[in-house]
PDB file of C-alpha atoms and ligand atoms in Angstrom:
ATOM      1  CA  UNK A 150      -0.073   9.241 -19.169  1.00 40.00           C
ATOM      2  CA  UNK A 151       1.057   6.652 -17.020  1.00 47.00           C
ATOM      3  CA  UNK A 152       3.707   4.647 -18.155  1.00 49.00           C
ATOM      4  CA  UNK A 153       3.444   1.241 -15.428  1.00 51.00           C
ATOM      5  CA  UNK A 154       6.686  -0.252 -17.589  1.00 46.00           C
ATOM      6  CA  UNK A 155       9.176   3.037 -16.369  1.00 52.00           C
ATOM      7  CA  UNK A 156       7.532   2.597 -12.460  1.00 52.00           C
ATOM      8  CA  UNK A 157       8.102  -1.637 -12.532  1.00 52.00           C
ATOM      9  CA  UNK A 158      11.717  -1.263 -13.753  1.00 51.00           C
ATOM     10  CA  UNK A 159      11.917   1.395 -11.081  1.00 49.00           C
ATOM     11  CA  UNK A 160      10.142  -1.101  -8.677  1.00 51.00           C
ATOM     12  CA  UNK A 161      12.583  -4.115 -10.038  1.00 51.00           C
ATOM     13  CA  UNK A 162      15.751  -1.620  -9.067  1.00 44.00           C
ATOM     14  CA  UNK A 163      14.437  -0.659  -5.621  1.00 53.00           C
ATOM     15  CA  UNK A 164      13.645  -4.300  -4.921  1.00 53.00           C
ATOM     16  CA  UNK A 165      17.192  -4.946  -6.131  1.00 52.00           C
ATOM     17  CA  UNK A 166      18.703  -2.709  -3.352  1.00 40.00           C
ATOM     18  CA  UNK A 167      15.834  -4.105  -1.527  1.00 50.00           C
ATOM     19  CA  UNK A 168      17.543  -7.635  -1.642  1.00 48.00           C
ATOM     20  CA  UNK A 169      21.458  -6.632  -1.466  1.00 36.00           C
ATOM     21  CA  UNK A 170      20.226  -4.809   1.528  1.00 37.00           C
ATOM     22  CA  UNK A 171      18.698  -8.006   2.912  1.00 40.00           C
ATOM     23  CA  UNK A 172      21.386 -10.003   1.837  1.00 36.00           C
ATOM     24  CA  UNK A 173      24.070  -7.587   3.585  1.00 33.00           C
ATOM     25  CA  UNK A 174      22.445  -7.894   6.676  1.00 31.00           C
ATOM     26  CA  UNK A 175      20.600  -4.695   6.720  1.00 28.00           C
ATOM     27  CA  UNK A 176      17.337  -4.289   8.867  1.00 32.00           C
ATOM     28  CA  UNK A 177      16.629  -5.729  12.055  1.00 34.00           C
ATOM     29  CA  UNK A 178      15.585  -9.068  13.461  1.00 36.00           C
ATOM     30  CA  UNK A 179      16.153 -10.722   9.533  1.00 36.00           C
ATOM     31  CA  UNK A 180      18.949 -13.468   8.752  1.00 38.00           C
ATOM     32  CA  UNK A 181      19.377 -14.548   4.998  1.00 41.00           C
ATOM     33  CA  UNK A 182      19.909 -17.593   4.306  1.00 40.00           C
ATOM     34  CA  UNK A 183      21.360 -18.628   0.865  1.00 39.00           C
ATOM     35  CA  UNK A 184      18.108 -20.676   0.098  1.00 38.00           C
ATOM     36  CA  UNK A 185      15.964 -17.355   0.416  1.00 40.00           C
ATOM     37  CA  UNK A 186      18.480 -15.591  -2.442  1.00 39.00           C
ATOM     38  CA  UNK A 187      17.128 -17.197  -5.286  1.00 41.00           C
ATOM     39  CA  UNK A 188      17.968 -16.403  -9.209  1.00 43.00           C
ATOM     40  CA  UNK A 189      19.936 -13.553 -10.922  1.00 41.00           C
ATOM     41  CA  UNK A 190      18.022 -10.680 -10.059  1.00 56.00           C
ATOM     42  CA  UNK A 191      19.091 -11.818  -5.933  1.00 66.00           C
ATOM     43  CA  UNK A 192      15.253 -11.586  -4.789  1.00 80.00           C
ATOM     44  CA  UNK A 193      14.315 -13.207  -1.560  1.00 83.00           C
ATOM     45  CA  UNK A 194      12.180 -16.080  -1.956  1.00 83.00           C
ATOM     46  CA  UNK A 195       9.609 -14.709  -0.113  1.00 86.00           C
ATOM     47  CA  UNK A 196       7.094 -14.712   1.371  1.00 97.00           C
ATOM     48  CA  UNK A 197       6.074 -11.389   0.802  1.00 98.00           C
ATOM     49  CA  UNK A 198       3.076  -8.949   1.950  1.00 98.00           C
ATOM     50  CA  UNK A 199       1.959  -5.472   1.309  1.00 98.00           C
ATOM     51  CA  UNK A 200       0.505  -3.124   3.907  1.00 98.00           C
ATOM     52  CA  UNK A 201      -1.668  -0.204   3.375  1.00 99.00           C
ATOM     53  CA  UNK A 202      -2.987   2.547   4.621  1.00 98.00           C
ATOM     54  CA  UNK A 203      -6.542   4.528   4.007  1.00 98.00           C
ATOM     55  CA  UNK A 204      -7.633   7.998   4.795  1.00 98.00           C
ATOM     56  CA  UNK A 205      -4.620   9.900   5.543  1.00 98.00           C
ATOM     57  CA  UNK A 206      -1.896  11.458   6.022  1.00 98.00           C
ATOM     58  CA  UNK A 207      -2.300  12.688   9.293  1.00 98.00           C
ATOM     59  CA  UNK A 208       0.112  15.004  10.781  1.00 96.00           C
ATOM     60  CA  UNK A 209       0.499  12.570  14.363  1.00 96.00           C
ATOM     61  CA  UNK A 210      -0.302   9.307  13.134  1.00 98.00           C
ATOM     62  CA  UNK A 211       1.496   9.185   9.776  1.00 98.00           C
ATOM     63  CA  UNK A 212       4.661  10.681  10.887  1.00 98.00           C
ATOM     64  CA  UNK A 213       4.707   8.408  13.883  1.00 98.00           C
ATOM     65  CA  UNK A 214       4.518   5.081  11.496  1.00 98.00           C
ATOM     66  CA  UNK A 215       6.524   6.641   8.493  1.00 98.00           C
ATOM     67  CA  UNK A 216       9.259   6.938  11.444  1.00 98.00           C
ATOM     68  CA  UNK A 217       8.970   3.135  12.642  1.00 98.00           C
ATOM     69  CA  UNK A 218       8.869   1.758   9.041  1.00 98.00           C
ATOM     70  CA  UNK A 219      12.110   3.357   8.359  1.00 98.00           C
ATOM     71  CA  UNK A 220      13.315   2.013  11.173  1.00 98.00           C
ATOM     72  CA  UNK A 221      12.177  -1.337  10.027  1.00 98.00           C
ATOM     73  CA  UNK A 222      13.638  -0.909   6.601  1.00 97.00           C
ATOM     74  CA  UNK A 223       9.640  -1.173   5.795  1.00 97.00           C
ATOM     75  CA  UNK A 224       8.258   0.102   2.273  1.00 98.00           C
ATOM     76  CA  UNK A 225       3.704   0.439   2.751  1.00 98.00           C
ATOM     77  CA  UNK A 226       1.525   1.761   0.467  1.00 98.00           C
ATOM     78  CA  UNK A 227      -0.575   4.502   1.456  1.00 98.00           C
ATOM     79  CA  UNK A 228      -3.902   5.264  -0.202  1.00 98.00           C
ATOM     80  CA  UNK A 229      -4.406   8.989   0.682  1.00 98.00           C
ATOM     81  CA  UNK A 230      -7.862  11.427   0.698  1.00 98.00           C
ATOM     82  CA  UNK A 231      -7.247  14.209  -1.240  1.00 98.00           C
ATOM     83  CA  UNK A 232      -8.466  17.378   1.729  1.00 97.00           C
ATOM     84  CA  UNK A 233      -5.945  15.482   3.971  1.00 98.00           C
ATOM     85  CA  UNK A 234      -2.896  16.067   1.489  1.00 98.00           C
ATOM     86  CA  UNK A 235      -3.731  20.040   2.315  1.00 95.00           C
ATOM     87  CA  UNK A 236      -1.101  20.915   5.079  1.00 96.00           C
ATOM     88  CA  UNK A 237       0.581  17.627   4.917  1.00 98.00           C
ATOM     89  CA  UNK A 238       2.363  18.105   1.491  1.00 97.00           C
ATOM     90  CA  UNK A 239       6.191  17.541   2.910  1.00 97.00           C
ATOM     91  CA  UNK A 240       4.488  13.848   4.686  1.00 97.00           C
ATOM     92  CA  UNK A 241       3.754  13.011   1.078  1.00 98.00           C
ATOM     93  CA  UNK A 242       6.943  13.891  -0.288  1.00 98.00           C
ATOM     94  CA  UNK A 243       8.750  12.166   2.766  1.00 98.00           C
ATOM     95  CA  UNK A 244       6.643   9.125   1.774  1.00 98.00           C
ATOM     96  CA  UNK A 245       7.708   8.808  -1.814  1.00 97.00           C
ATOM     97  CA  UNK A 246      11.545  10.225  -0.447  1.00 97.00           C
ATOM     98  CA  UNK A 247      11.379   7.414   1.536  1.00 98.00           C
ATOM     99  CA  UNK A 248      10.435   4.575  -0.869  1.00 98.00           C
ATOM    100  CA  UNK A 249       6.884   4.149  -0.528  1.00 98.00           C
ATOM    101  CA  UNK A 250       3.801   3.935  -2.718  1.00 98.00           C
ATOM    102  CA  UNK A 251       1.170   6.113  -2.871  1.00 98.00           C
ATOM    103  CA  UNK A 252      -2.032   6.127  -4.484  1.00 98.00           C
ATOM    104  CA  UNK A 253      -5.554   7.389  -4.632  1.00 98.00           C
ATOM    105  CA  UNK A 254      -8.437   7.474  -2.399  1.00 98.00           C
ATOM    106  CA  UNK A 255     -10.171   9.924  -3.938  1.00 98.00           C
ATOM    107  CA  UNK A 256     -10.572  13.435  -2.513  1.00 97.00           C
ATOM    108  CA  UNK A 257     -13.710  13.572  -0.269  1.00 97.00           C
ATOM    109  CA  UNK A 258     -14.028   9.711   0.439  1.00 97.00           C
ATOM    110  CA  UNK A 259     -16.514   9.417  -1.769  1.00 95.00           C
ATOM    111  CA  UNK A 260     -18.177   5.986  -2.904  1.00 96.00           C
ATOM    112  CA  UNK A 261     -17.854   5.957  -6.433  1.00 96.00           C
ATOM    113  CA  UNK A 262     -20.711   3.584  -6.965  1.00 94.00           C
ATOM    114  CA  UNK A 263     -22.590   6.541  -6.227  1.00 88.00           C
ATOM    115  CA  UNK A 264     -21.296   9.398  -8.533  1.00 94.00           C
ATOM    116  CA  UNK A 265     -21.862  10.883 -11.242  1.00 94.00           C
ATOM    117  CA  UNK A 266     -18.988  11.137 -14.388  1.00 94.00           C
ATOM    118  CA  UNK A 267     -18.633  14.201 -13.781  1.00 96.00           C
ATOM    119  CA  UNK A 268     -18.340  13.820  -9.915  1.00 96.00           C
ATOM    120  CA  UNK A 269     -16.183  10.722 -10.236  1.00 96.00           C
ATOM    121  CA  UNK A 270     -13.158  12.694 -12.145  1.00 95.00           C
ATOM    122  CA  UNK A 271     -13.760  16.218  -9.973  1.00 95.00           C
ATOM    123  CA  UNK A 272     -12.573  13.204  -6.846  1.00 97.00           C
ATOM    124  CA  UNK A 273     -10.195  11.057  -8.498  1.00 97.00           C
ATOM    125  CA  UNK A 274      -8.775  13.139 -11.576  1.00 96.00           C
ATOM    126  CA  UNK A 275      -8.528  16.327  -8.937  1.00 96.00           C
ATOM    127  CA  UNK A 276      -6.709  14.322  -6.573  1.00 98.00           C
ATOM    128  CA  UNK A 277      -4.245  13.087  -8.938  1.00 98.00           C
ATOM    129  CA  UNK A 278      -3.200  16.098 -10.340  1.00 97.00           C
ATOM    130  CA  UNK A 279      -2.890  17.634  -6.818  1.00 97.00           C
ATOM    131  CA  UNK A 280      -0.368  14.543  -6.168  1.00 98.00           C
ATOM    132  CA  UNK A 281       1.318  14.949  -9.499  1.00 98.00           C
ATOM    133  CA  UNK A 282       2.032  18.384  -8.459  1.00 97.00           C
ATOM    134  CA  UNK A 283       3.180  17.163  -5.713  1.00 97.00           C
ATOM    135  CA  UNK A 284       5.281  14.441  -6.272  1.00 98.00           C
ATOM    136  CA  UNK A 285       5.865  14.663 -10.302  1.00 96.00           C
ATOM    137  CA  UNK A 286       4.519  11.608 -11.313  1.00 94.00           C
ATOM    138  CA  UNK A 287       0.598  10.589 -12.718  1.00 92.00           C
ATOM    139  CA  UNK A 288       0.514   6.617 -12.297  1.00 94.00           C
ATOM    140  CA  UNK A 289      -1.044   6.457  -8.920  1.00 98.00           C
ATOM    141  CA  UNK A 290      -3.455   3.235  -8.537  1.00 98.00           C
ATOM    142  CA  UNK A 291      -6.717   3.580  -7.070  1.00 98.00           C
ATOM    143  CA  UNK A 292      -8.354   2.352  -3.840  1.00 98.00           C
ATOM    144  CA  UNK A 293     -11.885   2.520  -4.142  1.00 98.00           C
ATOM    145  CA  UNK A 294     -13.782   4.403  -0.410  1.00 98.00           C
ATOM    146  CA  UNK A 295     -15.628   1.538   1.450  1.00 97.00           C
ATOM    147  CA  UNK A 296     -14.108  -0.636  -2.055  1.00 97.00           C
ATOM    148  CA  UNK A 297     -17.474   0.312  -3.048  1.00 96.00           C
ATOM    149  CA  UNK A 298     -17.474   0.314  -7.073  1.00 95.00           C
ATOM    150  CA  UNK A 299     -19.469  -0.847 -10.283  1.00 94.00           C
ATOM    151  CA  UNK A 300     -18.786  -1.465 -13.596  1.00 95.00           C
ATOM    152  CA  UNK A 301     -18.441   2.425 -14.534  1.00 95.00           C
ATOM    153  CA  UNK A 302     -15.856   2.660 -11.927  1.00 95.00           C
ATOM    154  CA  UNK A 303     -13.515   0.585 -13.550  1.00 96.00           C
ATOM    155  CA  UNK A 304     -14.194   2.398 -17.151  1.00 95.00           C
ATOM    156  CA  UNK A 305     -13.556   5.488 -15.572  1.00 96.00           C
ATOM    157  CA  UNK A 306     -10.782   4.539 -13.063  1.00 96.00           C
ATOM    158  CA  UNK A 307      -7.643   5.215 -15.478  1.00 96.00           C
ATOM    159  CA  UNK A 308      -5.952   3.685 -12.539  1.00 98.00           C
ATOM    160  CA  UNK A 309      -5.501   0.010 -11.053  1.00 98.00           C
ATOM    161  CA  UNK A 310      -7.839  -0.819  -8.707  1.00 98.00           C
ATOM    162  CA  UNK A 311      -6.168  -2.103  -5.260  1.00 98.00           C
ATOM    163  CA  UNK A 312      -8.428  -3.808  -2.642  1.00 98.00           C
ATOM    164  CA  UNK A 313      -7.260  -6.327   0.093  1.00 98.00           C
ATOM    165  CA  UNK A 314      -7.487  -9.457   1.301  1.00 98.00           C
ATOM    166  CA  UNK A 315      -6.651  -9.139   5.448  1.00 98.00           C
ATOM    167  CA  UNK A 316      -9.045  -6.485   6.679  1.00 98.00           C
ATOM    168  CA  UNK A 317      -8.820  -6.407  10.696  1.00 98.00           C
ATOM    169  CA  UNK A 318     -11.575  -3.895  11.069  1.00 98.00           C
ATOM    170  CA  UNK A 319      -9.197  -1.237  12.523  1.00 98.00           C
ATOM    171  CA  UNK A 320     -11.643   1.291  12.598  1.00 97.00           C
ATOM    172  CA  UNK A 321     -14.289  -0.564  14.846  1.00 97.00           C
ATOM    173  CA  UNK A 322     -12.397  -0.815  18.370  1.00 96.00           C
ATOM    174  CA  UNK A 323      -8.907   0.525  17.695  1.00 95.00           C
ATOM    175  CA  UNK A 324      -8.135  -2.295  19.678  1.00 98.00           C
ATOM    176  CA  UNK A 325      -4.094  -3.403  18.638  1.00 98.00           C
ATOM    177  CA  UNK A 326      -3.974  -6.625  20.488  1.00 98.00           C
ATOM    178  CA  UNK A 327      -7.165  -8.578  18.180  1.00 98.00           C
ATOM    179  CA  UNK A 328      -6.229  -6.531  15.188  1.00 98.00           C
ATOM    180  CA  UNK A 329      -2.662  -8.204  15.473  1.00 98.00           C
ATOM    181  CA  UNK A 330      -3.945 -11.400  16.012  1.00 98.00           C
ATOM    182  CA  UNK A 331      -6.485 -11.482  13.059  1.00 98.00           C
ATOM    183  CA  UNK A 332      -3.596 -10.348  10.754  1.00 98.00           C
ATOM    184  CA  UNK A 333      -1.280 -12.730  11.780  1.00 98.00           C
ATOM    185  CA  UNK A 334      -3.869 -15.831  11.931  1.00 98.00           C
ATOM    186  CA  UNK A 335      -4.653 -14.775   8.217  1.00 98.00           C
ATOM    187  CA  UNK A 336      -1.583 -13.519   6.230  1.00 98.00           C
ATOM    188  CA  UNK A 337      -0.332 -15.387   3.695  1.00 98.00           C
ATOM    189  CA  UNK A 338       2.355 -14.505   0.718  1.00 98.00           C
ATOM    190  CA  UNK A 339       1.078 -12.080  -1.371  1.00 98.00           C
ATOM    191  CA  UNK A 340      -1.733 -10.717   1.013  1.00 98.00           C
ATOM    192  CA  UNK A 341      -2.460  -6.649   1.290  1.00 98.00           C
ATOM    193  CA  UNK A 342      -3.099  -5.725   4.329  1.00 98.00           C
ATOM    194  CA  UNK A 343      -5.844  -2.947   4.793  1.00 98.00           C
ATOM    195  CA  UNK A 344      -4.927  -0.473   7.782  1.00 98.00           C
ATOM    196  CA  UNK A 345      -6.053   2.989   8.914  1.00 98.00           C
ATOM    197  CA  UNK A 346      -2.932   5.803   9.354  1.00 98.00           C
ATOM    198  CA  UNK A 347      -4.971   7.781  10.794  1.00 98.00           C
ATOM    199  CA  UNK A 348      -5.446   5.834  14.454  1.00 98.00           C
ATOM    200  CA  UNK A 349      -2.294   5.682  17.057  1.00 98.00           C
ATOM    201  CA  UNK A 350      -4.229   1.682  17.792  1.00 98.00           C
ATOM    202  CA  UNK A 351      -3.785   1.380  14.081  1.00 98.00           C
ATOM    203  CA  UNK A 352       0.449   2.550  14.115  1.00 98.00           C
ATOM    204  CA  UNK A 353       1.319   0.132  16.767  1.00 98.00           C
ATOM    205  CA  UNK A 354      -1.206  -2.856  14.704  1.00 98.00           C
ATOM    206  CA  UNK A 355       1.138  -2.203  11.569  1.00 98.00           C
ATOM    207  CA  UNK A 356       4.563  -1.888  13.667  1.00 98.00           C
ATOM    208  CA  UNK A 357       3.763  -5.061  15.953  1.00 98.00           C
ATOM    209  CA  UNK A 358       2.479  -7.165  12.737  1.00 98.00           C
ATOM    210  CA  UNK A 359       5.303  -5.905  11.066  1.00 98.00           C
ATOM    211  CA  UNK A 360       7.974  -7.485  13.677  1.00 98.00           C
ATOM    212  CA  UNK A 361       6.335 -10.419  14.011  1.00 98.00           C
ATOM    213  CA  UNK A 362       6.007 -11.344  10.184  1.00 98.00           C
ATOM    214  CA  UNK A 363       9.499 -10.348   9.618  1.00 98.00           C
ATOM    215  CA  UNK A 364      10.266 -12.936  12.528  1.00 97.00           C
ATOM    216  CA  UNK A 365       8.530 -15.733  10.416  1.00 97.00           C
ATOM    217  CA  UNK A 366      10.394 -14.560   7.238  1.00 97.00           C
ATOM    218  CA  UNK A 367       7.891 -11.904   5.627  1.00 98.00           C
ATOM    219  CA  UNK A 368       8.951  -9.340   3.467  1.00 97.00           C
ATOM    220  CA  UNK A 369       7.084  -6.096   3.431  1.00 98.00           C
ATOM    221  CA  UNK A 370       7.197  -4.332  -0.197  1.00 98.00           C
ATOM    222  CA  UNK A 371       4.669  -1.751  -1.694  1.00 98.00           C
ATOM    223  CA  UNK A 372       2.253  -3.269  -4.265  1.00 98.00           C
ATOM    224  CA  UNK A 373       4.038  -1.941  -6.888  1.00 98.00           C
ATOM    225  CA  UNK A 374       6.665  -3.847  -5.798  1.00 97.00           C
ATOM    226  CA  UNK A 375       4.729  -6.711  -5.117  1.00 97.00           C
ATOM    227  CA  UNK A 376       3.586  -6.505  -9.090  1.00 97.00           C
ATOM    228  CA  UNK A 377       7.069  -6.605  -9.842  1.00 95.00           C
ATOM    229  CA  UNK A 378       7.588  -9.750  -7.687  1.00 95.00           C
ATOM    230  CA  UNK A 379       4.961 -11.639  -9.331  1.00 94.00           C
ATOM    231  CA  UNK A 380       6.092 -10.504 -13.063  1.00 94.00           C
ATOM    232  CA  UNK A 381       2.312  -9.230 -13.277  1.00 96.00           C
ATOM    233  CA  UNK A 382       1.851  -5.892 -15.157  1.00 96.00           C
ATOM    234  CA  UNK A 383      -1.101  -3.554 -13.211  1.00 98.00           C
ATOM    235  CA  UNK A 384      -3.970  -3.020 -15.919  1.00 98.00           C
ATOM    236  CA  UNK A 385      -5.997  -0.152 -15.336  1.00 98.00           C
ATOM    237  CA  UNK A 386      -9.610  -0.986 -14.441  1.00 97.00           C
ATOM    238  CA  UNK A 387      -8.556  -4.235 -13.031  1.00 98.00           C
ATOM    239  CA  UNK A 388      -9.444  -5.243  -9.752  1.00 98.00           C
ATOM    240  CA  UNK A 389      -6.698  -6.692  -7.706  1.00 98.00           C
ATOM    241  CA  UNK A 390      -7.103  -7.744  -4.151  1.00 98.00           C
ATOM    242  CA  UNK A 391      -3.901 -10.186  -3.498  1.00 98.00           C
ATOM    243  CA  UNK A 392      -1.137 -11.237  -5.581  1.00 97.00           C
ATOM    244  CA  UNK A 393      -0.408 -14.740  -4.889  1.00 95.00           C
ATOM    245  CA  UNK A 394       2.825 -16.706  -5.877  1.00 93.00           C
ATOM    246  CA  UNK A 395       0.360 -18.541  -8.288  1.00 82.00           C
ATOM    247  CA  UNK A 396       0.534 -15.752 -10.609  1.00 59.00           C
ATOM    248  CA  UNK A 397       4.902 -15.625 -11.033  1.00 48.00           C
TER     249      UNK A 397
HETATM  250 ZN1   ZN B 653     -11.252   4.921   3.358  1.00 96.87          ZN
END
């Protein structure tokens, strides 16, 4: 079963590399200064944010953002539907190759408030074995369709459950100049960011925000990573929707 103390060591190691990397130089538009290296393990001192992504992959889209976070030096979390895995299997394995998270969003998009046991593990349990296939791991967190849930949701979830706390409404006007505006009026350390992969608007939202954060001294991490940060271990059936410095 999932073993969250093997993926935060993992987590603490990439963040590790994350931070030499930083502190070498590496990625553009980012100076270090000695004050932002702080303590043994070398982490920056913030502050950080986590993006993610609903309802994909898709085969334009995703491939068009997974190629401007690497160029960022950019780890997001992507919360993926199960029928859009099918014929996008190497964009999952390029995600995880690459260094980010991904997680569940169950198969059909399905509000769990609204299913049955039996429904609720044919969309979440039949997702994650499809990803464990996939990828070779089993601890994927959950994002919740609509983050609609109830009380069995979080019995049955065998997951964390990830929500957000900047939501700029992608979906309603794919419209990249407000949607950049609303996320950088509201972000603060140890925000997630709720995006859709599936809109081009929606790429150049996360790619602009994600230039202009780093300008002010953001760090992007997954929010596995962002556990790790905060020294906070994920409990299944727990509801997290930020993870702010308050909690380290
Ligand atoms: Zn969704």
């Amino acid at each position: 079963m999932a073993n969250w103390k093997k993926r935060l060591e993992a987590g603490a190691l990439a963040l590790s590399v994350f931070a030499l990397a930083a502190v070498s130089g590496w990625g553009p538009g980012h100076r270090q200064t000695d004050q932002e290296v702080i303590g043994a393990a070398k982490l920056p001192a913030g502050p950080y944010v986590a993006l993610t992504f609903d309802d994909g992959p898709r085969g334009s889209t995703t491939s068009a953002l997974l190629d401007g976070l690497a160029q960022r030096g950019v780890h997001a979390t992507f919360f993926v539907i199960g029928e859009n895995v099918e014929g996008n299997e190497l964009l999952l394995q390029r995600m995880e190759g690459e260094g980010h998270q991904v997680g569940l969003h169950t198969y059909h998009h399905k509000s769990l408030a609204q299913l049955s046991a039996a429904d609720f593990y044919a969309e979440v349990d039949s997702l994650r074995s499809t990803l464990t296939a996939l990828l070779g791991r089993e601890d994927f967190m959950l994002r919740p369709p609509y983050g609609m849930m109830n009380a069995a949701t979080q019995t049955r979830a065998a997951a964390p459950i990830v929500l957000w706390s900047v939501d700029p409404e992608d979906w309603s006007d794919r419209d990249t100049q407000r949607q950049v505006s609303i996320i950088l009026d509201e972000t603060e350390d140890g925000d997630i960011i709720l995006l859709h992969d599936i809109y081009p608007a929606s790429v150049d939202t996360a790619l602009q925000v994600v230039d202009a954060l780093m300008a002010r001294g953001f760090h992007f991490v997954t929010v596995e990573e962002l556990f790790a940060i905060r020294g906070e271990k994920p409990e299944n059936g727990k509801v997290y929707r930020h993870l702010p410095p308050s909690l380290g």
